[in-house]
PDB file of C-alpha atoms in Angstrom:
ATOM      1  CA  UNK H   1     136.374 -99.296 -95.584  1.00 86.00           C
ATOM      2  CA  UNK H   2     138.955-100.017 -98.063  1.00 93.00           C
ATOM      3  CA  UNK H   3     138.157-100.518-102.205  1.00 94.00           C
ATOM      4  CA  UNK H   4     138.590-104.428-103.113  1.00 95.00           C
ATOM      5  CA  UNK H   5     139.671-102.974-106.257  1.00 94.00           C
ATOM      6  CA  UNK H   6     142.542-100.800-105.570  1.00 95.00           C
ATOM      7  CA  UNK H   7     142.599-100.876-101.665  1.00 94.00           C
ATOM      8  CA  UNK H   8     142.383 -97.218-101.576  1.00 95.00           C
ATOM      9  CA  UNK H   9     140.411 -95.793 -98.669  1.00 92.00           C
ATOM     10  CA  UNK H  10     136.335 -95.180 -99.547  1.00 87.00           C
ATOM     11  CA  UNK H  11     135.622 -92.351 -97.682  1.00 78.00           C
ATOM     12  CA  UNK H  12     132.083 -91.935 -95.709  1.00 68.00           C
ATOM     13  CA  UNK H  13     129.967 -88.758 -96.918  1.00 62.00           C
ATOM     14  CA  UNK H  14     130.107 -85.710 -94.360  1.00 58.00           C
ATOM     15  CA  UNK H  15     126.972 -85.564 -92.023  1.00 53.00           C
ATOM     16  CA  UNK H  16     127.490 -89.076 -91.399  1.00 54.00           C
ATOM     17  CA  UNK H  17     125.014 -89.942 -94.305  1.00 55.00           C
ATOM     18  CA  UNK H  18     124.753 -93.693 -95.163  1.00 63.00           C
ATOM     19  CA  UNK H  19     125.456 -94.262 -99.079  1.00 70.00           C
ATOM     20  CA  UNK H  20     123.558 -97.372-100.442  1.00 85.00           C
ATOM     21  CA  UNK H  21     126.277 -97.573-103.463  1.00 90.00           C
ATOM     22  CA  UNK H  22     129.973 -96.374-102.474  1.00 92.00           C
ATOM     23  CA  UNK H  23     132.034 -95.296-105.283  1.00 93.00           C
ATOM     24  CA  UNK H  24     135.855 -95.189-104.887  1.00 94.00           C
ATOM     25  CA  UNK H  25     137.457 -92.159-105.733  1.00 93.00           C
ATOM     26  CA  UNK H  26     140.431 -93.741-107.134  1.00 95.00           C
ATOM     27  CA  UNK H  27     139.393 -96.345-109.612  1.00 95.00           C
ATOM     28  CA  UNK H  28     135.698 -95.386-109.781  1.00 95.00           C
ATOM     29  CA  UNK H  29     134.708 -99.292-108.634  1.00 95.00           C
ATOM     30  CA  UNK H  30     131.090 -99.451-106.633  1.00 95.00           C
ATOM     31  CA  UNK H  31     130.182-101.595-103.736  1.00 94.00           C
ATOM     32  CA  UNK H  32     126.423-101.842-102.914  1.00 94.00           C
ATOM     33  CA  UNK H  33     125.377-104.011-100.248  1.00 93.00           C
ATOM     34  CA  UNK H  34     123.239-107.620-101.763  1.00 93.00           C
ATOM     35  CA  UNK H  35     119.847-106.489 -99.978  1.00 93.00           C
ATOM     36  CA  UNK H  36     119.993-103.095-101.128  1.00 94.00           C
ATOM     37  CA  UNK H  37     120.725-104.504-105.093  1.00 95.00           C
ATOM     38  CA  UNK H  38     117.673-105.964-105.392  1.00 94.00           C
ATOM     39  CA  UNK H  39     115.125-102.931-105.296  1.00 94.00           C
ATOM     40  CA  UNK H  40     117.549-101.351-107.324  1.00 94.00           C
ATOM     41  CA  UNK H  41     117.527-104.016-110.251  1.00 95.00           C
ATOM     42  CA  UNK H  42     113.690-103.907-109.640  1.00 95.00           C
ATOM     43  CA  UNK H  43     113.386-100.710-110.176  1.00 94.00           C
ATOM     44  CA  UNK H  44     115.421-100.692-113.187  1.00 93.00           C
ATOM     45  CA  UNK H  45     112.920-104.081-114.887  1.00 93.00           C
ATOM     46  CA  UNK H  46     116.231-106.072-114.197  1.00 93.00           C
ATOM     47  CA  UNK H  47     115.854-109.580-112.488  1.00 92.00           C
ATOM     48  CA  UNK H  48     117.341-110.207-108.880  1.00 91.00           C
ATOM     49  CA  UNK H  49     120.760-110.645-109.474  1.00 91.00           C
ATOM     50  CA  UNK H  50     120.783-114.501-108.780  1.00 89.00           C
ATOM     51  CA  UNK H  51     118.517-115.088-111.954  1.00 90.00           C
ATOM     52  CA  UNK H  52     120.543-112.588-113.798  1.00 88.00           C
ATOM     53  CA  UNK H  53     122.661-115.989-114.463  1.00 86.00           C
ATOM     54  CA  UNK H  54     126.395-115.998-115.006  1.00 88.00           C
ATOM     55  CA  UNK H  55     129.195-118.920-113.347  1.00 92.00           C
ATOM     56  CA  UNK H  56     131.791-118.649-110.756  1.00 94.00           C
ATOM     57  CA  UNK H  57     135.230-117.913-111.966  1.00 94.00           C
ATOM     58  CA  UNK H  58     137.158-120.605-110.179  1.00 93.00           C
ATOM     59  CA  UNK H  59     140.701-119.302-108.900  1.00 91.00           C
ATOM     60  CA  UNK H  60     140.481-115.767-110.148  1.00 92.00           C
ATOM     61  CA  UNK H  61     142.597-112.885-108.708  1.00 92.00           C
ATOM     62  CA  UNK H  62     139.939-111.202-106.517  1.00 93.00           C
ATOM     63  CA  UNK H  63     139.653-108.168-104.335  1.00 92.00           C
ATOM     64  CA  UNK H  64     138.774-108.797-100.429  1.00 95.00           C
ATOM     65  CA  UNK H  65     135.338-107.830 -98.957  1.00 95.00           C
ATOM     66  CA  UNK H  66     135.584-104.237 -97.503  1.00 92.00           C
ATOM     67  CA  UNK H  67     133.001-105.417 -94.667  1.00 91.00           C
ATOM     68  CA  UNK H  68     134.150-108.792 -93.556  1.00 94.00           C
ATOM     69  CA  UNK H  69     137.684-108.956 -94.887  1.00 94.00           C
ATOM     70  CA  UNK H  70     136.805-112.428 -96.590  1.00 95.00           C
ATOM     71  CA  UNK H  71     137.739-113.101-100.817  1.00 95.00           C
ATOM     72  CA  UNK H  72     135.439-112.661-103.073  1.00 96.00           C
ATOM     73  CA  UNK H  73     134.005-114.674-105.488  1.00 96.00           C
ATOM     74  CA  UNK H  74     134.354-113.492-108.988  1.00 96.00           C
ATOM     75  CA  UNK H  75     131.289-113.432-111.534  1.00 95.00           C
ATOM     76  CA  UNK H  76     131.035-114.075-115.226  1.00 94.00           C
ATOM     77  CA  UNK H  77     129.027-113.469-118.072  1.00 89.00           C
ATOM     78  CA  UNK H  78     128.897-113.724-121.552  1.00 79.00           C
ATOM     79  CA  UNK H  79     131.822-114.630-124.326  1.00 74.00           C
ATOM     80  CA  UNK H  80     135.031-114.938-124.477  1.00 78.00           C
ATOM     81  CA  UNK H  81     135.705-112.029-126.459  1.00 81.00           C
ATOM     82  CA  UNK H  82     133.447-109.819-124.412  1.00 82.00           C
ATOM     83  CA  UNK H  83     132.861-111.024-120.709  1.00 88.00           C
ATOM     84  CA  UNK H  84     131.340-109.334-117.926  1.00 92.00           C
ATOM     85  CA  UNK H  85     132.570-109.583-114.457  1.00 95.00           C
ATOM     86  CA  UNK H  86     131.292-108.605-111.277  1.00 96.00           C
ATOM     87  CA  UNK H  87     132.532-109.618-107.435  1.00 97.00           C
ATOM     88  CA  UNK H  88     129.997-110.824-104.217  1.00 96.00           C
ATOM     89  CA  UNK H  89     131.179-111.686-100.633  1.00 96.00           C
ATOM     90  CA  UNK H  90     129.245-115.173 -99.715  1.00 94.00           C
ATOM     91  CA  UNK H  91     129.675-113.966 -96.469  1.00 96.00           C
ATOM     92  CA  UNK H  92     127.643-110.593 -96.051  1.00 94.00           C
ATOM     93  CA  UNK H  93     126.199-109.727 -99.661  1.00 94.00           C
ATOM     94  CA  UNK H  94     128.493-107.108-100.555  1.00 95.00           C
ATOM     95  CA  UNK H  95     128.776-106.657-104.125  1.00 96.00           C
ATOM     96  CA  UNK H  96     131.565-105.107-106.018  1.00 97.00           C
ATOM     97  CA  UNK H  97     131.968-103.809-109.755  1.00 97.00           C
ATOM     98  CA  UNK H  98     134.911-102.638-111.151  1.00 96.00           C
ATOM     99  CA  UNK H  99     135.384 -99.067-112.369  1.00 95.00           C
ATOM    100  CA  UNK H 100     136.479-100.291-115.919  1.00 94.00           C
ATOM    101  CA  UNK H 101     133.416-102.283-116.222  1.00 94.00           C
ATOM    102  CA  UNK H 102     130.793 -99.157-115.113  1.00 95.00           C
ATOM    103  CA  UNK H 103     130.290 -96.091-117.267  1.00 94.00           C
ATOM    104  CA  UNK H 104     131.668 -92.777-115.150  1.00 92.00           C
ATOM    105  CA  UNK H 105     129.288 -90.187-117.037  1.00 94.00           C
ATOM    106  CA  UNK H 106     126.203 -91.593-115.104  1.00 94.00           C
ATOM    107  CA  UNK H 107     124.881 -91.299-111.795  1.00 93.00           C
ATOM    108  CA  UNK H 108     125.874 -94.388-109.296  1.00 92.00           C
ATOM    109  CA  UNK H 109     122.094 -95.723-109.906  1.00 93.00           C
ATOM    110  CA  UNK H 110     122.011 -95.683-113.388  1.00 95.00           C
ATOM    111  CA  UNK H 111     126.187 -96.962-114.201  1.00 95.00           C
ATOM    112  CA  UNK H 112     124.994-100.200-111.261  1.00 95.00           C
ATOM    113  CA  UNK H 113     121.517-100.498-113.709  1.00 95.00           C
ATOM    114  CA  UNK H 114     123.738-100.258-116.758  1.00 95.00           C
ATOM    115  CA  UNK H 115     126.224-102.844-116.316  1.00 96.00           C
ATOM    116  CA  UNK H 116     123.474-105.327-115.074  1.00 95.00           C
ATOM    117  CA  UNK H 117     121.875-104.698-118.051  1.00 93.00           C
ATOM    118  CA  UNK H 118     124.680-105.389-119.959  1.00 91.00           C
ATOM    119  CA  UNK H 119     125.478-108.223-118.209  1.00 92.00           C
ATOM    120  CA  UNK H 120     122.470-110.015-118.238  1.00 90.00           C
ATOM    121  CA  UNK H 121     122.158-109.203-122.264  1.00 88.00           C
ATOM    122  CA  UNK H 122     126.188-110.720-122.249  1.00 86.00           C
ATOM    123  CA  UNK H 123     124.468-113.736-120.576  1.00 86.00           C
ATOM    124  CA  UNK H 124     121.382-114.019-123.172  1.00 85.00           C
ATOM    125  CA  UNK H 125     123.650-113.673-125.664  1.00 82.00           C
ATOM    126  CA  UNK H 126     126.274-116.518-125.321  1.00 79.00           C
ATOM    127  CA  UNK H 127     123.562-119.040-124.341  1.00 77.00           C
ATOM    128  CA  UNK H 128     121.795-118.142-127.515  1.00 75.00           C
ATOM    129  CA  UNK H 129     125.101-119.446-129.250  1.00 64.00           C
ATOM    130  CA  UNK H 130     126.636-117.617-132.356  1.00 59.00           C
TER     131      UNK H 130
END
């Protein structure tokens, strides 16, 4: 499975262990799969990640789906100044965050809860206007 960030391989753990979020050692970006998102936000008093609002980035420069090899469609939230972007495959689910956009000193959990909380505050924000 190859990072839709940098391409760079995203190795399975040893023991054949199934990781719900996959972190790429090269540019830190996450992939967790749509269903397994959900109980995640949950758990974290976020919304589902379709209410979380947001638009689709028309013709953006996007990374390809590490499942099914399809682009993906690129995310936005909040202002111009200070947007928040995240990636999803219509096709399987798979979602992907950039490293950039996740903060490395916390645990995969907490940097996915994180950025959707930031992102969904971004989205508050610029519909509350200025």
């Amino acid at each position: 499975m190859n990072c839709p960030g940098c391409d760079a391989e995203i190795v399975d753990p040893e023991g054949g262990k199934e990781e719900v979020l996959r972190v790429c050692a090269e540019c830190g970006g996450l992939t967790v799969e749509l269903a397994d998102l959900k109980p995640l936000l949950l758990h974290n008093n976020l919304p589902g990640i379709e209410s979380l609002g947001g638009r689709v980035v028309k013709d953006a420069d996007t990374g390809v789906c590490p499942t099914c090899q399809v682009d993906l469609t690129l995310f936005e939230g909040g202002d111009r100044q200070q947007p928040e972007f995240y990636e999803v495959c219509e096709e399987c689910g798979c979602v992907f965050i950039d490293g950039d956009s996740l903060d490395p000193e916390l645990e995969p959990e907490k940097r996915v809860a994180s950025f959707f909380s930031k992102f969904a505050a971004a989205v508050k924000k610029s519909r509350s206007g200025p």
